[in-house]
Coordinates of C-alpha atoms in Angstrom, one line a residue:
X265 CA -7.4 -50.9 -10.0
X266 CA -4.2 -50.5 -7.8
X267 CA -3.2 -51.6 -4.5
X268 CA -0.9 -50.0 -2.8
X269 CA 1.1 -51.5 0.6
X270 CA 1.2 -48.9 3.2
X271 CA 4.3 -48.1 4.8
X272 CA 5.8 -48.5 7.9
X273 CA 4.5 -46.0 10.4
X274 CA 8.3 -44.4 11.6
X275 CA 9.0 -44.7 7.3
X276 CA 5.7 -41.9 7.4
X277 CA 7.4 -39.6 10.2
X278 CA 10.8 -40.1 8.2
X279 CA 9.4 -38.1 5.3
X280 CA 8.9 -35.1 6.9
X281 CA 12.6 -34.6 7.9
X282 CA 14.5 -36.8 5.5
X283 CA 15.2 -36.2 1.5
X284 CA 13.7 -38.5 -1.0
X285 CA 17.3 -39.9 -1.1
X286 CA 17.0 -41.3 2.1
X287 CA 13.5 -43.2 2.2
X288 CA 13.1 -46.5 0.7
X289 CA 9.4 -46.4 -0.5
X290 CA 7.8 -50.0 -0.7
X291 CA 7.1 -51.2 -4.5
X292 CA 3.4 -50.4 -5.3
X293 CA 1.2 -53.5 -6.3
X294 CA -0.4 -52.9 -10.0
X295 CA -2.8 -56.1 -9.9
X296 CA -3.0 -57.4 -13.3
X297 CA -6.6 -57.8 -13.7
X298 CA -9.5 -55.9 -12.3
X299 CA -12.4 -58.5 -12.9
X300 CA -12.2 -62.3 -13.0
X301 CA -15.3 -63.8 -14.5
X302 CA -15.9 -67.7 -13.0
X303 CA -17.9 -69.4 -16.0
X304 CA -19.1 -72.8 -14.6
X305 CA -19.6 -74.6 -17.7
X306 CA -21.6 -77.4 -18.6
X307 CA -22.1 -80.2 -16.6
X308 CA -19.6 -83.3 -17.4
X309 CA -18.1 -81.2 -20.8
X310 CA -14.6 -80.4 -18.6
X311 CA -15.2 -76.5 -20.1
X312 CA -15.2 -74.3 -17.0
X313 CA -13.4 -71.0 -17.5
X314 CA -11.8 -68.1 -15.8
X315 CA -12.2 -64.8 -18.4
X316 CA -10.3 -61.7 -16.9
X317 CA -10.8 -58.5 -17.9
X318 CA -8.3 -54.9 -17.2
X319 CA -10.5 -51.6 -17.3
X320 CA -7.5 -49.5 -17.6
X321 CA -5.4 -51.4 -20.6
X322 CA -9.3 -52.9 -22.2
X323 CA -7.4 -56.3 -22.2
X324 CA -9.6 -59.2 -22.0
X325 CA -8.8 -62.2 -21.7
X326 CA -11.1 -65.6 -22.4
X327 CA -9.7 -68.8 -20.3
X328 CA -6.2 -67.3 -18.7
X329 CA -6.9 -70.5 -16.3
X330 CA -5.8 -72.6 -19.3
X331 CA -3.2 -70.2 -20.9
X332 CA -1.4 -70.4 -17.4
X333 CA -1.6 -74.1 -16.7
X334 CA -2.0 -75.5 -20.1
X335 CA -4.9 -77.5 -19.1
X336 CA -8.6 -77.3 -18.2
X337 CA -10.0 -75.9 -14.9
X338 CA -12.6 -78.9 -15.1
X339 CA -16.1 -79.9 -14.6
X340 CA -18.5 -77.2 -12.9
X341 CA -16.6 -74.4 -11.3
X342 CA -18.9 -73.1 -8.4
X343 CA -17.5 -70.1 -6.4
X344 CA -14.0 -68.0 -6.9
X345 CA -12.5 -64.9 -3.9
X346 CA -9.9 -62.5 -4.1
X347 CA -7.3 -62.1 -0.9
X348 CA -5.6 -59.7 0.6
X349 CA -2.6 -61.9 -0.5
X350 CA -3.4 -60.8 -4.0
X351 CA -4.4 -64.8 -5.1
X352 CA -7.5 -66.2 -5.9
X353 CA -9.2 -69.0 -4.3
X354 CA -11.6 -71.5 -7.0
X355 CA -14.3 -74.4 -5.9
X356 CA -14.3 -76.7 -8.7
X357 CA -17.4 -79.0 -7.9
X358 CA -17.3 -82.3 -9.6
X359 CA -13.6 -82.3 -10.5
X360 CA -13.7 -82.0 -6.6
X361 CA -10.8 -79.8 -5.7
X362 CA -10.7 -76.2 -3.7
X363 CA -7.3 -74.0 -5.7
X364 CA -5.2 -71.7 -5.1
X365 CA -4.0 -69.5 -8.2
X366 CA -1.8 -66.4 -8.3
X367 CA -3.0 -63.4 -9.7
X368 CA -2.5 -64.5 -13.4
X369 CA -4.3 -67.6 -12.1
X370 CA -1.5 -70.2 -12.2
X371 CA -2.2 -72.6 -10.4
X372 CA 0.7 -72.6 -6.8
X373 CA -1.4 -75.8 -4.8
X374 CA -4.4 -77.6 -4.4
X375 CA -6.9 -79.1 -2.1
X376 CA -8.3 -82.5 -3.8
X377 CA -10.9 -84.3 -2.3
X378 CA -11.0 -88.4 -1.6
X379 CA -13.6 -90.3 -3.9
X380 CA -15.5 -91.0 -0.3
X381 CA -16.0 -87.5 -0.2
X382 CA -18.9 -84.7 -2.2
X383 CA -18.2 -81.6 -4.1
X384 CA -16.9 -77.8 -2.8
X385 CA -19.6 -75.6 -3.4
X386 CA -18.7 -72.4 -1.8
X387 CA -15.6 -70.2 -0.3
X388 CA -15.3 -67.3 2.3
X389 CA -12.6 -65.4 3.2
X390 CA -12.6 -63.8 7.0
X391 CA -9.5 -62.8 9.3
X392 CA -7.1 -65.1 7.0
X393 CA -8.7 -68.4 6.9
X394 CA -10.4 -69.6 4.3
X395 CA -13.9 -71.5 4.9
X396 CA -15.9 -73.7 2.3
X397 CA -18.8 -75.6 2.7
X398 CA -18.7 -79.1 1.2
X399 CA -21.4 -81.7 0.3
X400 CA -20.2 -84.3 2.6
X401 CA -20.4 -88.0 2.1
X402 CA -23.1 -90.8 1.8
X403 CA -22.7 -91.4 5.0
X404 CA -21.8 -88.3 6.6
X405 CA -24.2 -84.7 5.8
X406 CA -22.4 -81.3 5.0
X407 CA -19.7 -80.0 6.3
X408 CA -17.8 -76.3 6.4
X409 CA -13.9 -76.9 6.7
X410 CA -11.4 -74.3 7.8
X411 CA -8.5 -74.3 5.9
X412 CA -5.1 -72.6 6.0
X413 CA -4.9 -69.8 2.9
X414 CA -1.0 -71.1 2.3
X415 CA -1.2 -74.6 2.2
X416 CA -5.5 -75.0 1.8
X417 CA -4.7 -77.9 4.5
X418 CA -7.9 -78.1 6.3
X419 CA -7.7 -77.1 10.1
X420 CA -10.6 -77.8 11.5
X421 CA -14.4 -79.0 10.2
X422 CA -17.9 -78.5 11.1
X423 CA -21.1 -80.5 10.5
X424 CA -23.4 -78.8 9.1
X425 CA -27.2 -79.9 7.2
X426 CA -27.4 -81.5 4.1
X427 CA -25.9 -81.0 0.9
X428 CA -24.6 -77.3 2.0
X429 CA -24.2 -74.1 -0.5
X430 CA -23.6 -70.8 -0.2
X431 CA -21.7 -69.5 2.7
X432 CA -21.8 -65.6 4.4
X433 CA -20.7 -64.0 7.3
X434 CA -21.6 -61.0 9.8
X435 CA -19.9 -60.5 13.0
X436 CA -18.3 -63.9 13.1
X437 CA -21.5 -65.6 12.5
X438 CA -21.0 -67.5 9.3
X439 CA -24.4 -68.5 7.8
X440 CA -24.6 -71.7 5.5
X441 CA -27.7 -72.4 3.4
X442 CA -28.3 -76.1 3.5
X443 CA -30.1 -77.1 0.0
X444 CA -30.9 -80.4 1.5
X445 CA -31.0 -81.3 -2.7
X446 CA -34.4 -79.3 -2.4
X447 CA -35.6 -80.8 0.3
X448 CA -33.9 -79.1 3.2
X449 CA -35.3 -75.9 4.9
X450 CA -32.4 -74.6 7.6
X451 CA -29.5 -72.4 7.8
X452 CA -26.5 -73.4 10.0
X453 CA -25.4 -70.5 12.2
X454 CA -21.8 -71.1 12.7
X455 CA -20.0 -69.3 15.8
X456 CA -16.3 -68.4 13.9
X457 CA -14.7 -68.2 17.3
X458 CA -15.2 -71.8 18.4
X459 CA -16.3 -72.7 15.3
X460 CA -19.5 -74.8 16.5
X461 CA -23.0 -74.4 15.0
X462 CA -24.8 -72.1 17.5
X463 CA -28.3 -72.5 15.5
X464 CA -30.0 -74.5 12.9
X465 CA -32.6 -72.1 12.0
X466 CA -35.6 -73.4 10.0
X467 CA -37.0 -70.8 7.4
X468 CA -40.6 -70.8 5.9
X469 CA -39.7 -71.7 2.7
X470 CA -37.8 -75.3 1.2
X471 CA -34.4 -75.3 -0.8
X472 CA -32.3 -72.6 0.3
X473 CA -29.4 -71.7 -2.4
X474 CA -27.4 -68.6 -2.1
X475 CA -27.1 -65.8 0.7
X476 CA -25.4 -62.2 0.7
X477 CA -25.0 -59.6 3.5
X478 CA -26.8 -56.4 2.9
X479 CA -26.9 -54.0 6.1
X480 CA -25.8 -56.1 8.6
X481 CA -28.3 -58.6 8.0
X482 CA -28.2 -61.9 5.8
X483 CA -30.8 -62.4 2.5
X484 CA -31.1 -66.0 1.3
X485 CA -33.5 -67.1 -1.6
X486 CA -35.6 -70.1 -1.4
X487 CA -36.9 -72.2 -4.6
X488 CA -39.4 -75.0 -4.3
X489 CA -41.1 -76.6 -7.4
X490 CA -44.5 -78.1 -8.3
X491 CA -45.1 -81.4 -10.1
X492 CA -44.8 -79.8 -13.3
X493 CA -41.3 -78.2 -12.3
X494 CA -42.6 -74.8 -11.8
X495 CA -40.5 -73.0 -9.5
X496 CA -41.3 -70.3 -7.1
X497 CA -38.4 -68.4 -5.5
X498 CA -38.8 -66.0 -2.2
X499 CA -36.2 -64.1 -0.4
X500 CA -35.7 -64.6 3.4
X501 CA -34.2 -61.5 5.3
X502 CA -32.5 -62.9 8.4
X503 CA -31.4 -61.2 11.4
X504 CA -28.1 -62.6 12.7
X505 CA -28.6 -61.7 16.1
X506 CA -32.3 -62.8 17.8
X507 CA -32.5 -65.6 14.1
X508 CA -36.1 -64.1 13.1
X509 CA -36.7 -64.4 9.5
X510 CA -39.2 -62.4 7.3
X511 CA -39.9 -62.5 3.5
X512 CA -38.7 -59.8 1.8
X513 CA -40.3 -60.7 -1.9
X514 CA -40.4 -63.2 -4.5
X515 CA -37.5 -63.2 -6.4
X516 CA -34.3 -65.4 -6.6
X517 CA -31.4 -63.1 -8.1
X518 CA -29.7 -60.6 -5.0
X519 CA -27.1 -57.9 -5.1
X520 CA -26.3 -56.0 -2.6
X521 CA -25.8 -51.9 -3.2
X522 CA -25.0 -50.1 -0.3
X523 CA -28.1 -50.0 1.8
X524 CA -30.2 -51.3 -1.0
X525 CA -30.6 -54.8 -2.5
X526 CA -31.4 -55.8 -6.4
X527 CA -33.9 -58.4 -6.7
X528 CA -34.6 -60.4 -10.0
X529 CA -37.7 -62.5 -10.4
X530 CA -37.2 -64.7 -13.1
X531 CA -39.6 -67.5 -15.0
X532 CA -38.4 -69.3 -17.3
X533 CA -40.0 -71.7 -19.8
X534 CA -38.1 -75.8 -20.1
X535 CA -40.3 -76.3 -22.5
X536 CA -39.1 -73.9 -25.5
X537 CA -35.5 -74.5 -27.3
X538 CA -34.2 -72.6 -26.3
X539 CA -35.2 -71.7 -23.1
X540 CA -37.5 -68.3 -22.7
X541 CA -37.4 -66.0 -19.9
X542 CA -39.5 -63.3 -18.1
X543 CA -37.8 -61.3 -15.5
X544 CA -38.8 -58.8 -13.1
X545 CA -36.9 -56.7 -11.5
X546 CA -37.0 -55.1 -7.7
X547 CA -35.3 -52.8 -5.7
X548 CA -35.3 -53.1 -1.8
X549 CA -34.5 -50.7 0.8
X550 CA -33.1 -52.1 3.7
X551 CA -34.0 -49.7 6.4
X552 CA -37.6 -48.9 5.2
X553 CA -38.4 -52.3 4.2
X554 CA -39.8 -51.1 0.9
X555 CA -39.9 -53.3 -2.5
X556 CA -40.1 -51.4 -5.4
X557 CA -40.6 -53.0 -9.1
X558 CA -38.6 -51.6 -12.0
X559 CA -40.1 -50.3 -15.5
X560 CA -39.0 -51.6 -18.5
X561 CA -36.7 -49.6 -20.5
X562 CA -38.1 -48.5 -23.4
X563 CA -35.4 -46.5 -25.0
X564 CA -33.4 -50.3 -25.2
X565 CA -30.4 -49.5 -23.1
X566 CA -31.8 -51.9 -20.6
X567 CA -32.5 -55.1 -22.4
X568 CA -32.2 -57.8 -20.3
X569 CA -36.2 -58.4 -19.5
X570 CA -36.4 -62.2 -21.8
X571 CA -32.8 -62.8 -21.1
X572 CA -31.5 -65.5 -19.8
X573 CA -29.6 -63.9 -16.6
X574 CA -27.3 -66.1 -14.0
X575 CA -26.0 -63.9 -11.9
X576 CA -25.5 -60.0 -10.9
X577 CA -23.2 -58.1 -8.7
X578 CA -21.5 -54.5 -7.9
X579 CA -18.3 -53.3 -8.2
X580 CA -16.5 -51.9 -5.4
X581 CA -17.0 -48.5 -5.5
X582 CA -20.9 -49.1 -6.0
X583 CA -20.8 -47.4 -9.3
X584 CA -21.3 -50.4 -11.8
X585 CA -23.4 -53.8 -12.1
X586 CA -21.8 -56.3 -14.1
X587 CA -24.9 -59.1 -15.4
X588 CA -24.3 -62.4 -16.5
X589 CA -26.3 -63.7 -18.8
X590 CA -26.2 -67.2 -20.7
X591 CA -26.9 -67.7 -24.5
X592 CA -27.6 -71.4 -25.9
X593 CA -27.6 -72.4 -29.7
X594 CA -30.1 -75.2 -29.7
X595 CA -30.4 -77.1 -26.1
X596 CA -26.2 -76.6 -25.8
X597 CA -24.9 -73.4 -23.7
X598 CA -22.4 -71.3 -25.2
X599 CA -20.2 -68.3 -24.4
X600 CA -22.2 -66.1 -22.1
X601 CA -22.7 -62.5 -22.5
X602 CA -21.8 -60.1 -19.5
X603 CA -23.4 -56.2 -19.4
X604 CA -21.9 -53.9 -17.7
X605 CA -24.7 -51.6 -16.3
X606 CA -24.6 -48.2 -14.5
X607 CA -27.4 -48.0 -11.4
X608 CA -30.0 -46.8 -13.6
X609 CA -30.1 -49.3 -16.0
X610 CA -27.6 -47.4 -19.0
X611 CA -25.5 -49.8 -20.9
X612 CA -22.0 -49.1 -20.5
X613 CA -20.3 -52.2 -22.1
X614 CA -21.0 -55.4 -22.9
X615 CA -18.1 -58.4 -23.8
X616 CA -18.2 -62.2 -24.0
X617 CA -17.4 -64.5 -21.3
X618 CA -17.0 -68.3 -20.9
X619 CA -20.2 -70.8 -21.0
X620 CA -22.6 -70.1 -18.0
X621 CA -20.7 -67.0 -16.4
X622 CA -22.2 -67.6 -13.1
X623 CA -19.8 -65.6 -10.4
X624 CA -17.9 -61.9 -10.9
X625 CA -15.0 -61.5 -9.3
X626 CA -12.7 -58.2 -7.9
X627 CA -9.5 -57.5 -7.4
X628 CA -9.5 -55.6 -4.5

């Protein structure tokens, strides 16, 4: 992909009377890679990743985190964004620092947190400001910071419920799922402008984890567990405007497409090594309300029904999926596999990724 800076608006009158001699055309951006691929890693092994990945050249490259700063991203990378400013922003969870990377992901400054304080878990950007929720301390319960995009110095905080996640916005109402460790059942409604919480809203279902913005209204999953760790996970629609919440289906995976959502349902068995899946797959329509449950492939370009999938998300143009799925040998995870998928389902590619790919990324 290319970005290109527009130019000045009397530079755009200037072309129509002046020679080619006499117009000074701004360099055009050529981004170096289209897709960054955050791969969390194992918990306490120090082997998160960043894989990137140019669709023009078919350069890929596995950890370009570590080629660039000749060391290791660290221990549980949870969320990575693009900016306008053509760097990338990384939450790094129990290494416990937010960073800033150029566009070849060297590393130009960091946010590192006090040993009083909890992990980053996820990042936002909206009208040049950067916003991430944070865990919060023993003593203290989650909190969203905002924090400049040039220095990552935070300029102002929030409280928010316990032990917070995933963050999204709509219309300057950023919503914040608060996990509560799987005990908690609320969303904080943050107002952007005064940055206050305007609402805790309490959904039907326990342990709220991620949330995306499909048709101007928010989608968060819910997972509670029996005794025997059995999980069931439901997705919440939520309307940011009157707070009334419905359930949309039972399913955790979402990804946004247009006016349509993709919903995964998946099971998966502890008890096997290693691990065994069953997934079931859903398409919603937004403005009808309508769930509809995908068929199973059986020519095999679709093969991802017993896989192991942690995550899914669209490209920009809407065209493509990209599907992140994690492979173990024995109980350990290893390099994750990521298929590249057009909206019905056809294979178009599939490449390796770091352990536990569990974010896509766009340079856009």
């Amino acid at each position: 992909m290319k970005k290109k800076l527009l130019l000045p608006l009397m530079a755009v009158f200037c072309l129509a009377s002046c020679s080619d001699d006499d117009v000074t055309k701004e360099p055009e951006y050529v981004a170096p890679w289209d897709i960054y691929f955050l791969n969390e890693g194992s918990w306490g092994m120090n082997d998160a990743s960043i894989t990137t990945y140019n669709e023009t050249s078919k350069v890929y490259f596995e950890d370009l985190y570590y080629s660039s700063n000749d060391k290791k991203l660290g221990d549980v990378a949870q969320d990575i964004v693009y900016g306008d400013n053509h760097c990338l922003y990384v939450a790094v969870s129990e290494s416990r620092y937010i960073a800033k990377l150029d566009a070849n992901c060297k590393e130009l400054t960091r946010y590192k947190t006090s040993d009083t304080e909890m992990q980053p878990r996820s990042l936002l950007l909206k009208d040049g400001f950067l916003y991430a929720s944070f865990y919060g301390t023993e003593t203290e319960g989650g909190i969203v910071a905002k924090m400049d995009t040039a220095t990552l110095a935070v300029v102002q905080r929030v409280s928010v419920g316990s032990y917070p996640e995933q963050i999204a916005e709509i219309n300057g109402v950023i919503a914040v799922c608060n996990s509560g460790y799987g005990y908690g059942n609320t969303l904080s409604m943050i107002d952007v402008n005064s940055f206050s919480v305007k609402k805790e809203l309490a959904l039907p279902h326990m342990n709220p984890q991620d949330i995306v913005v499909c048709n101007g209204k928010f989608y968060c999953n819910t997972t509670e567990y029996d005794e025997s760790w059995n999980s069931v996970s439901r997705i919440i629609e939520v309307d940011p405007v009157t707070f009334g919440t419905k359930e949309i289906a039972e399913a955790f995976y979402m990804c946004p497409v247009g006016e349509q959502m993709i919903m995964i349902k998946q099971s998966t068995n502890y008890y096997t090594t290693p691990y065994t899946y069953e997934n079931t797959f859903y398409t919603f329509d937004s403005k009808t309300g309508k769930v509809t449950e995908g068929k199973k492939d059986e020519t095999g370009s679709f093969k991802l029904y017993d896989r192991g999938i942690y995550g899914v998300f669209c490209s920009p143009d809407q065209k493509k999926l990209y599907v992140c799925v994690s492979n173990q040998e024995g109980s350990a995870y290893v390099n994750s596999d990521v298929y590249v998928l057009d909206l019905n389902g056809k294979q178009l590619d599939v490449f390796k990724a770091g352990v536990l790919t569990s974010k896509v990324c766009f340079a856009k």
